Coordinates of C-alpha atoms in Angstrom, one line a residue:
X1 CA -25.9 -21.6 -20.8
X2 CA -22.5 -22.7 -18.6
X3 CA -20.3 -20.6 -20.8
X4 CA -22.6 -17.6 -20.8
X5 CA -22.6 -17.8 -16.8
X6 CA -18.8 -18.2 -16.9
X7 CA -18.5 -15.2 -19.0
X8 CA -21.0 -13.1 -17.1
X9 CA -19.0 -13.8 -13.8
X10 CA -15.9 -13.0 -15.5
X11 CA -17.1 -9.8 -16.6
X12 CA -18.7 -8.8 -13.4
X13 CA -15.2 -9.3 -11.4
X14 CA -13.4 -7.2 -13.9
X15 CA -16.0 -4.6 -13.7
X16 CA -15.7 -4.5 -10.0
X17 CA -12.1 -4.0 -9.9
X18 CA -12.5 -1.4 -12.8
X19 CA -12.9 1.7 -10.4
X20 CA -9.8 0.5 -7.9
X21 CA -7.7 0.0 -11.1
X22 CA -8.7 3.4 -12.3
X23 CA -8.1 5.2 -9.2
X24 CA -4.7 3.3 -8.7
X25 CA -3.6 4.5 -12.2
X26 CA -4.8 8.0 -11.2
X27 CA -2.7 8.2 -8.0
X28 CA 0.2 6.5 -9.8
X29 CA 0.0 9.4 -12.2
X30 CA -0.3 12.0 -9.7
X31 CA 2.9 10.5 -8.1
X32 CA 4.9 10.6 -11.5
X33 CA 4.0 14.1 -12.3
X34 CA 5.1 15.4 -8.7
X35 CA 8.7 13.8 -9.4
X36 CA 9.2 13.4 -5.9
X37 CA 12.5 11.4 -5.5
X38 CA 13.5 12.1 -2.0
X39 CA 11.2 11.8 0.8
X40 CA 10.3 10.7 4.3
X41 CA 7.3 9.1 5.9
X42 CA 5.9 6.9 8.9
X43 CA 4.2 3.6 7.9
X44 CA 2.2 1.3 10.0
X45 CA 0.5 -2.2 9.4
X46 CA -2.1 -3.8 11.2
X47 CA -2.7 -7.5 10.7
X48 CA -2.8 -10.8 12.5
X49 CA 1.0 -11.1 12.3
X50 CA 4.0 -10.6 14.7
X51 CA 4.4 -8.1 17.1
X52 CA 7.3 -6.6 15.3
X53 CA 5.6 -6.5 12.1
X54 CA 2.8 -4.1 13.8
X55 CA 5.7 -1.5 15.2
X56 CA 5.6 1.7 13.3
X57 CA 8.5 2.2 10.6
X58 CA 10.0 5.4 9.7
X59 CA 11.5 5.1 6.0
X60 CA 13.8 7.6 4.1
X61 CA 13.9 7.6 0.4
X62 CA 16.7 9.3 -1.4
X63 CA 16.7 9.5 -5.2
X64 CA 14.3 6.7 -5.3
X65 CA 16.4 4.2 -3.1
X66 CA 15.5 3.2 0.4
X67 CA 18.4 4.8 2.7
X68 CA 16.8 4.3 6.0
X69 CA 14.2 2.3 7.9
X70 CA 13.8 2.5 11.7
X71 CA 11.0 1.4 14.0
X72 CA 9.4 5.0 14.7
X73 CA 9.3 4.2 18.8
X74 CA 12.9 3.8 19.1
X75 CA 14.9 4.7 16.3
X76 CA 16.5 1.3 16.0
X77 CA 17.1 -0.3 12.6
X78 CA 14.8 -2.6 11.1
X79 CA 15.8 -6.2 10.5
X80 CA 16.3 -6.9 6.6
X81 CA 13.8 -9.6 6.8
X82 CA 11.1 -6.9 7.4
X83 CA 10.4 -5.1 4.3
X84 CA 6.9 -4.1 4.9
X85 CA 7.7 -0.7 4.3
X86 CA 10.1 0.7 1.5
X87 CA 8.9 3.1 -1.0
X88 CA 5.8 4.6 -2.1
X89 CA 6.0 2.7 -5.4
X90 CA 6.3 -0.7 -3.2
X91 CA 2.9 0.7 -1.7
X92 CA 1.4 0.9 -5.2
X93 CA 2.4 -2.3 -6.1
X94 CA 0.8 -4.0 -3.0
X95 CA -2.4 -2.4 -4.1
X96 CA -2.1 -3.4 -7.5
X97 CA -1.4 -7.0 -6.6
X98 CA -4.4 -7.1 -4.4
X99 CA -6.7 -5.7 -7.4
X100 CA -5.1 -8.4 -9.6
X101 CA -5.5 -11.1 -7.5
X102 CA -9.5 -10.0 -6.9
X103 CA -9.0 -9.4 -3.3
X104 CA -12.6 -9.1 -2.3
X105 CA -12.1 -5.7 -0.6
X106 CA -9.3 -3.3 -1.4
X107 CA -10.0 0.3 0.0
X108 CA -7.6 2.9 -0.5
X109 CA -7.4 6.7 0.4
X110 CA -4.8 8.6 -1.4
X111 CA -3.4 12.2 -1.0
X112 CA -5.2 14.1 -3.6
X113 CA -2.1 16.2 -4.7
X114 CA 0.7 13.7 -4.8
X115 CA -1.2 10.5 -4.8
X116 CA 0.5 8.8 -2.0
X117 CA -1.5 6.0 -0.6
X118 CA -2.5 7.2 3.1
X119 CA -4.5 4.2 4.0
X120 CA -4.8 0.7 2.2
X121 CA -7.4 -1.9 3.6
X122 CA -7.3 -5.4 1.7
X123 CA -9.4 -8.4 2.5
X124 CA -8.6 -11.3 0.1
X125 CA -11.5 -13.0 0.9
X126 CA -14.4 -12.8 3.1
X127 CA -14.6 -16.2 3.6
X128 CA -11.1 -16.5 5.2
X129 CA -10.5 -15.5 8.8
X130 CA -7.7 -13.4 9.7
X131 CA -6.3 -12.4 6.2
X132 CA -7.0 -8.8 6.5
X133 CA -4.4 -6.3 6.5
X134 CA -4.3 -2.5 6.8
X135 CA -1.6 -0.1 6.0
X136 CA -1.4 3.6 7.2
X137 CA 1.2 6.1 6.0
X138 CA 1.6 9.5 8.0
X139 CA 4.0 12.3 8.0
X140 CA 5.0 12.1 4.7
X141 CA 7.5 14.8 3.7
X142 CA 9.0 15.4 0.5
X143 CA 12.7 16.5 0.6

C-alpha cells in the first residue's frame, strides 16, 4: 500500500507539471522557428531581494550573445555579479528549472508569435515565505 501511495504521488506530481512543460516546449519551438539572434528587451524582477536587483534592466543581444546590459532608468552598466537578465534562452532555463524542481506555482505568459516569456511567476513552496519571484519582459524588439 505504501508503494502504491508513493507511485500515485509521483504520477500526480508529474501530471501537474505536464501542462507547464508542454507550454514551455511550444514557446521554445516558436522562438527557435523565428530564428531571432539579435534583439533588445527590458526586463524587471520583483522579489524579496536587494534594491539593485529590483531595477529594470535593458539587454541587447547580438548573434545570440549579450552585448549590453544597463539599468533602464540611468543607462549605467550592470555589475557583472548581477546576471538576472541575459538572453531569452536563459529565461526559458529559469522556467525549466522551476518546473524540474517542482515549484508549487509556475505561471508564465508567452508571446503568441515569438514565444518570448513576457511574465513569469514562480513560487517554490507555498509553505516558505518570501521565496516568490516574478519576472517581466517588455519592449522586446528583434533587430
